[in-house]
């Protein structure tokens, strides 16, 4: 089974057809997607700014990350679910949209940036937990994360304009 | 002057024409709008959850509110300006849209609520001041989170 027929099969599912035919499901999915984006970017930005050396509501970087990350993940999960449903409703069209793939690529890079941080500076966080500004490696991770997520949002908006 | 004349006048203005003619303006301004939504909503949820007594309860309420309120105010200005660009670009579609006016009403309501709840906390710099969440504050904090969600829904529905 080639990719094209998989996409077609996805588009032919009952769920995808329901979304396409209903006038209200798609805008509601978009709204939940935006609320999810706002929480993902909102909470991640607080951590990223702390990594850049801008003080947050608490001194400890570790506790800040541990306290905000659950919100980030729940919101990200909501974005993935609503995103998948919107994609399914017009899978073959989205698959031809280059901006969509740029967005997916940058999402991957944002994940990679997070992984590098967790395997690097985060492992030594007890050395810089309450120090402002944090070490260079953490600041680079914070800056890249802010830039990548802002671009993901921008590209997401551009999908509908090409 | 009737509203149709005002809309026609905005539509015919050089600024409105320029916004429509440059294809990149609307998606770029909308992207800025969403980033600002993330800032205002993120800051609102974090500080409202503190006010509701479910987040960072070991940190003083005043400190959390004072940390996030300036970001909410700055994001609101960015949202109003980027929103204004979208209104000027398509006044014939936006200004006759009921959902748009409902959204504007809710934005005024929720930001007034935000300000009223935070004002006493923004004033006191005394960290030892009584800091426990009183029941009305908790309810108002949850109400504000719900209202922001409704505002986001309205914003997306304006396009339909």
Short mmCIF file of C-alpha atoms in Angstrom, two decimals:
data_model
loop_
_atom_site.label_atom_id
_atom_site.label_comp_id
_atom_site.label_asym_id
_atom_site.label_seq_id
_atom_site.Cartn_x
_atom_site.Cartn_y
_atom_site.Cartn_z
CA UNK A 1 0.00 0.00 0.00
CA UNK A 2 1.58 3.28 -1.07
CA UNK A 3 1.36 6.57 0.84
CA UNK A 4 -1.27 8.02 -1.47
CA UNK A 5 -3.70 5.17 -0.86
CA UNK A 6 -3.09 5.31 2.90
CA UNK A 7 -3.94 9.03 2.87
CA UNK A 8 -7.00 8.30 0.73
CA UNK A 9 -8.12 5.57 3.15
CA UNK A 10 -7.68 8.00 6.05
CA UNK A 11 -9.77 10.59 4.24
CA UNK A 12 -12.47 7.99 3.52
CA UNK A 13 -12.98 7.02 7.18
CA UNK A 14 -16.33 7.86 8.78
CA UNK A 15 -14.71 10.30 11.22
CA UNK A 16 -12.97 12.23 8.42
CA UNK A 17 -16.18 12.40 6.40
CA UNK A 18 -18.13 13.66 9.43
CA UNK A 19 -15.61 16.48 9.99
CA UNK A 20 -15.73 17.48 6.29
CA UNK A 21 -19.50 17.45 6.08
CA UNK A 22 -20.24 19.19 9.36
CA UNK A 23 -20.05 22.97 9.39
CA UNK A 24 -19.12 23.24 13.06
CA UNK A 25 -16.70 20.40 13.88
CA UNK A 26 -13.70 21.87 12.02
CA UNK A 27 -13.84 25.38 13.57
CA UNK A 28 -14.32 23.78 17.01
CA UNK A 29 -11.28 21.56 16.44
CA UNK A 30 -9.33 24.66 15.38
CA UNK A 31 -10.43 26.50 18.55
CA UNK A 32 -9.30 23.65 20.83
CA UNK A 33 -6.06 23.49 18.78
CA UNK A 34 -5.46 27.22 19.45
CA UNK A 35 -6.17 26.82 23.21
CA UNK A 36 -3.69 23.91 23.23
CA UNK A 37 -1.09 25.98 21.33
CA UNK A 38 -1.56 28.86 23.77
CA UNK A 39 -0.90 26.58 26.76
CA UNK A 40 2.04 24.78 25.11
CA UNK A 41 3.75 28.00 24.04
CA UNK A 42 2.68 29.91 27.17
CA UNK A 43 4.13 27.36 29.60
CA UNK A 44 7.20 26.56 27.49
CA UNK A 45 7.98 30.28 27.13
CA UNK A 46 8.07 30.66 30.94
CA UNK A 47 10.67 27.85 31.13
CA UNK A 48 12.61 29.14 28.08
CA UNK A 49 12.77 32.68 29.50
CA UNK A 50 14.01 31.22 32.80
CA UNK A 51 16.70 29.33 30.84
CA UNK A 52 17.63 32.64 29.21
CA UNK A 53 18.02 34.15 32.68
CA UNK A 54 14.70 35.98 33.08
CA UNK A 55 13.35 35.31 36.57
CA UNK A 56 10.10 33.40 36.95
CA UNK A 57 7.64 33.08 39.84
CA UNK A 58 10.07 30.78 41.63
CA UNK A 59 13.84 30.65 41.91
CA UNK A 60 14.48 26.93 41.29
CA UNK A 61 14.66 26.08 37.56
CA UNK A 62 14.15 22.38 38.27
CA UNK A 63 10.97 22.91 40.29
CA UNK A 64 9.68 25.35 37.66
CA UNK A 65 10.19 22.77 34.91
CA UNK A 66 8.63 19.95 36.97
CA UNK A 67 5.65 22.11 37.88
CA UNK A 68 4.90 23.38 34.34
CA UNK A 69 5.75 20.36 32.18
CA UNK A 70 2.55 18.36 32.98
CA UNK A 71 0.45 21.28 31.66
CA UNK A 72 2.63 21.49 28.54
CA UNK A 73 2.23 17.76 27.79
CA UNK A 74 -1.55 17.66 28.31
CA UNK A 75 -1.95 20.70 26.04
CA UNK A 76 0.43 19.18 23.47
CA UNK A 77 -1.61 15.97 23.48
CA UNK A 78 -4.77 18.04 22.81
CA UNK A 79 -2.97 19.69 19.86
CA UNK A 80 -1.89 16.32 18.45
CA UNK A 81 -5.41 14.85 18.68
CA UNK A 82 -7.15 17.90 17.15
CA UNK A 83 -4.35 18.24 14.59
CA UNK A 84 -4.66 14.60 13.51
CA UNK A 85 -8.45 14.93 13.14
CA UNK A 86 -8.08 18.08 11.00
CA UNK A 87 -5.38 16.36 8.91
CA UNK A 88 -7.56 13.26 8.41
CA UNK A 89 -10.46 15.37 7.13
CA UNK A 90 -8.39 16.43 4.10
CA UNK A 91 -5.33 14.15 4.26
CA UNK A 92 -4.46 14.12 0.54
CA UNK A 93 -4.65 17.94 0.32
CA UNK A 94 -2.56 18.57 3.46
CA UNK A 95 0.04 16.04 2.28
CA UNK A 96 0.60 18.24 -0.80
CA UNK A 97 0.99 21.40 1.29
CA UNK A 98 4.71 22.19 1.63
CA UNK A 99 4.12 24.58 4.57
CA UNK A 100 2.50 21.69 6.47
CA UNK A 101 5.69 19.63 6.09
CA UNK A 102 7.87 22.58 7.11
CA UNK A 103 5.78 22.82 10.26
CA UNK A 104 6.24 19.09 10.96
CA UNK A 105 10.00 19.46 10.36
CA UNK A 106 10.30 22.34 12.81
CA UNK A 107 8.23 20.41 15.40
CA UNK A 108 10.80 17.62 15.07
CA UNK A 109 13.64 20.13 15.56
CA UNK A 110 11.89 21.55 18.66
CA UNK A 111 11.70 17.98 20.03
CA UNK A 112 15.37 17.41 19.19
CA UNK A 113 16.32 20.66 20.95
CA UNK A 114 14.42 19.49 24.04
CA UNK A 115 16.14 16.08 23.93
CA UNK A 116 19.60 17.69 23.68
CA UNK A 117 18.78 19.90 26.67
CA UNK A 118 17.55 16.96 28.73
CA UNK A 119 20.65 14.89 27.95
CA UNK A 120 22.99 17.84 28.50
CA UNK A 121 22.53 20.86 30.77
CA UNK A 122 19.44 19.36 32.50
CA UNK A 123 21.51 16.46 33.89
CA UNK A 124 23.68 18.96 35.77
CA UNK A 125 20.76 21.19 36.82
CA UNK A 126 21.59 20.90 40.54
CA UNK A 127 24.78 22.88 39.76
CA UNK A 128 22.86 25.87 38.33
CA UNK A 129 19.33 25.36 39.67
CA UNK A 130 19.09 28.72 41.46
CA UNK A 131 21.77 30.63 39.51
CA UNK A 132 20.84 33.50 37.19
CA UNK A 133 21.79 33.54 34.37
CA UNK A 134 22.06 29.77 33.75
CA UNK A 135 25.03 28.26 31.82
CA UNK A 136 25.45 28.91 28.08
CA UNK A 137 24.12 25.50 27.03
CA UNK A 138 20.82 26.11 28.84
CA UNK A 139 20.53 29.62 27.39
CA UNK A 140 21.05 28.29 23.84
CA UNK A 141 18.34 25.64 24.45
CA UNK A 142 15.94 28.30 25.74
CA UNK A 143 16.55 30.60 22.79
CA UNK A 144 16.23 27.82 20.18
CA UNK A 145 13.02 26.57 21.81
CA UNK A 146 11.38 30.03 21.77
CA UNK A 147 12.39 30.61 18.14
CA UNK A 148 11.33 27.14 16.95
CA UNK A 149 7.92 27.19 18.65
CA UNK A 150 7.17 30.71 17.39
CA UNK A 151 7.99 29.51 13.85
CA UNK A 152 5.78 26.41 14.32
CA UNK A 153 2.87 28.75 15.19
CA UNK A 154 3.60 31.01 12.21
CA UNK A 155 3.83 28.09 9.77
CA UNK A 156 0.62 26.61 11.20
CA UNK A 157 -1.19 29.81 10.33
CA UNK A 158 0.37 29.88 6.85
CA UNK A 159 -0.92 26.36 6.01
CA UNK A 160 -4.33 27.85 5.27
CA UNK A 161 -2.94 30.56 2.99
CA UNK A 162 -1.06 28.48 0.39
CA UNK B 1 -22.90 58.71 9.38
CA UNK B 2 -24.30 55.20 9.08
CA UNK B 3 -22.23 52.12 9.81
CA UNK B 4 -22.24 51.10 6.13
CA UNK B 5 -20.65 54.41 5.19
CA UNK B 6 -17.98 54.00 7.87
CA UNK B 7 -17.23 50.46 6.67
CA UNK B 8 -17.07 51.62 3.03
CA UNK B 9 -14.77 54.49 4.03
CA UNK B 10 -12.38 52.17 5.95
CA UNK B 11 -12.48 49.66 3.06
CA UNK B 12 -11.55 52.31 0.49
CA UNK B 13 -8.75 53.82 2.61
CA UNK B 14 -5.16 53.38 1.32
CA UNK B 15 -4.20 51.43 4.48
CA UNK B 16 -7.03 48.92 4.01
CA UNK B 17 -6.13 48.49 0.33
CA UNK B 18 -2.46 48.00 1.22
CA UNK B 19 -3.29 45.29 3.81
CA UNK B 20 -5.33 43.40 1.19
CA UNK B 21 -2.82 43.90 -1.63
CA UNK B 22 0.23 42.57 0.24
CA UNK B 23 -0.62 38.90 0.52
CA UNK B 24 1.82 38.25 3.39
CA UNK B 25 0.42 40.89 5.79
CA UNK B 26 -2.69 39.03 7.01
CA UNK B 27 -1.05 35.62 7.74
CA UNK B 28 1.94 37.34 9.40
CA UNK B 29 -0.27 39.56 11.57
CA UNK B 30 -2.41 36.51 12.46
CA UNK B 31 0.72 34.60 13.50
CA UNK B 32 1.76 37.50 15.77
CA UNK B 33 -1.83 37.51 17.12
CA UNK B 34 -1.61 33.79 18.04
CA UNK B 35 1.80 34.18 19.74
CA UNK B 36 0.31 37.06 21.79
CA UNK B 37 -2.73 34.86 22.61
CA UNK B 38 -0.27 32.26 23.93
CA UNK B 39 1.44 34.88 26.12
CA UNK B 40 -1.80 36.31 27.56
CA UNK B 41 -3.45 32.90 28.00
CA UNK B 42 -0.33 31.25 29.45
CA UNK B 43 0.15 34.11 31.95
CA UNK B 44 -3.59 34.14 32.75
CA UNK B 45 -3.79 30.38 33.37
CA UNK B 46 -0.64 30.31 35.53
CA UNK B 47 -1.66 33.27 37.72
CA UNK B 48 -5.37 32.32 37.84
CA UNK B 49 -4.49 28.76 38.89
CA UNK B 50 -2.35 30.28 41.67
CA UNK B 51 -5.34 32.44 42.69
CA UNK B 52 -7.55 29.34 42.57
CA UNK B 53 -5.14 27.60 44.94
CA UNK B 54 -4.07 24.74 42.64
CA UNK B 55 -0.69 25.92 41.31
CA UNK B 56 2.55 27.00 43.03
CA UNK B 57 0.72 27.33 46.35
CA UNK B 58 4.06 27.57 48.20
CA UNK B 59 4.79 30.89 46.45
CA UNK B 60 3.07 34.08 47.70
CA UNK B 61 0.03 35.02 45.60
CA UNK B 62 1.16 38.64 45.19
CA UNK B 63 4.56 37.61 43.85
CA UNK B 64 3.07 35.32 41.18
CA UNK B 65 0.48 37.91 40.11
CA UNK B 66 3.06 40.73 39.94
CA UNK B 67 5.35 38.51 37.82
CA UNK B 68 2.74 37.71 35.15
CA UNK B 69 0.40 40.73 35.03
CA UNK B 70 2.80 43.00 33.04
CA UNK B 71 3.10 40.26 30.38
CA UNK B 72 -0.70 40.09 30.12
CA UNK B 73 -0.93 43.87 29.71
CA UNK B 74 1.80 43.92 27.04
CA UNK B 75 0.20 40.98 25.17
CA UNK B 76 -3.19 42.74 25.27
CA UNK B 77 -1.69 45.77 23.51
CA UNK B 78 -0.14 43.54 20.82
CA UNK B 79 -3.49 41.72 20.43
CA UNK B 80 -5.45 44.97 20.05
CA UNK B 81 -2.97 46.35 17.48
CA UNK B 82 -2.72 43.15 15.42
CA UNK B 83 -6.51 42.76 15.66
CA UNK B 84 -6.94 46.34 14.43
CA UNK B 85 -4.88 45.53 11.31
CA UNK B 86 -7.23 42.62 10.55
CA UNK B 87 -10.31 44.84 11.09
CA UNK B 88 -8.93 47.56 8.78
CA UNK B 89 -8.10 44.95 6.13
CA UNK B 90 -11.59 43.41 6.07
CA UNK B 91 -14.03 45.85 7.73
CA UNK B 92 -16.89 44.67 5.48
CA UNK B 93 -16.58 41.15 6.89
CA UNK B 94 -15.52 41.76 10.51
CA UNK B 95 -17.54 44.80 11.62
CA UNK B 96 -20.87 43.22 10.64
CA UNK B 97 -19.96 39.93 12.37
CA UNK B 98 -21.93 39.24 15.59
CA UNK B 99 -19.26 36.85 16.89
CA UNK B 100 -16.67 39.65 16.54
CA UNK B 101 -18.72 42.00 18.75
CA UNK B 102 -19.38 39.21 21.26
CA UNK B 103 -15.62 38.61 21.38
CA UNK B 104 -14.91 42.32 21.94
CA UNK B 105 -17.45 42.43 24.78
CA UNK B 106 -15.90 39.32 26.38
CA UNK B 107 -12.34 40.71 26.05
CA UNK B 108 -13.38 43.87 27.92
CA UNK B 109 -15.21 41.77 30.54
CA UNK B 110 -12.41 39.25 31.15
CA UNK B 111 -9.63 41.85 31.25
CA UNK B 112 -11.64 44.02 33.66
CA UNK B 113 -12.13 40.92 35.83
CA UNK B 114 -8.40 40.14 35.58
CA UNK B 115 -7.51 43.67 36.66
CA UNK B 116 -10.05 43.89 39.48
CA UNK B 117 -8.95 40.57 41.00
CA UNK B 118 -5.24 41.47 40.77
CA UNK B 119 -5.37 45.15 41.72
CA UNK B 120 -5.23 44.65 45.53
CA UNK B 121 -2.31 42.21 45.06
CA UNK B 122 -0.43 44.51 42.68
CA UNK B 123 -0.58 47.34 45.20
CA UNK B 124 0.70 45.59 48.31
CA UNK B 125 4.42 44.96 48.29
CA UNK B 126 4.31 43.53 51.80
CA UNK B 127 5.15 39.82 51.43
CA UNK B 128 3.73 39.09 54.88
CA UNK B 129 0.25 40.36 54.00
CA UNK B 130 -2.58 37.89 54.42
CA UNK B 131 -2.34 35.65 51.42
CA UNK B 132 -4.91 32.89 51.58
CA UNK B 133 -7.27 32.43 48.63
CA UNK B 134 -10.75 33.58 49.57
CA UNK B 135 -13.65 31.65 47.98
CA UNK B 136 -14.88 34.48 45.68
CA UNK B 137 -11.33 34.93 44.32
CA UNK B 138 -11.12 31.20 43.54
CA UNK B 139 -14.40 31.24 41.64
CA UNK B 140 -13.46 34.42 39.75
CA UNK B 141 -10.07 32.89 38.80
CA UNK B 142 -11.77 29.81 37.30
CA UNK B 143 -14.34 32.07 35.59
CA UNK B 144 -11.54 34.06 33.99
CA UNK B 145 -9.88 30.90 32.56
CA UNK B 146 -13.24 29.80 31.11
CA UNK B 147 -13.88 33.27 29.63
CA UNK B 148 -10.46 33.31 27.92
CA UNK B 149 -11.32 29.94 26.32
CA UNK B 150 -14.64 31.36 25.06
CA UNK B 151 -12.75 34.39 23.66
CA UNK B 152 -10.43 32.04 21.72
CA UNK B 153 -13.44 30.09 20.37
CA UNK B 154 -15.11 33.35 19.27
CA UNK B 155 -11.90 34.48 17.57
CA UNK B 156 -11.72 31.34 15.45
CA UNK B 157 -15.46 31.43 14.67
CA UNK B 158 -15.28 35.00 13.27
CA UNK B 159 -13.79 33.45 10.13
CA UNK B 160 -16.88 31.26 9.52
#
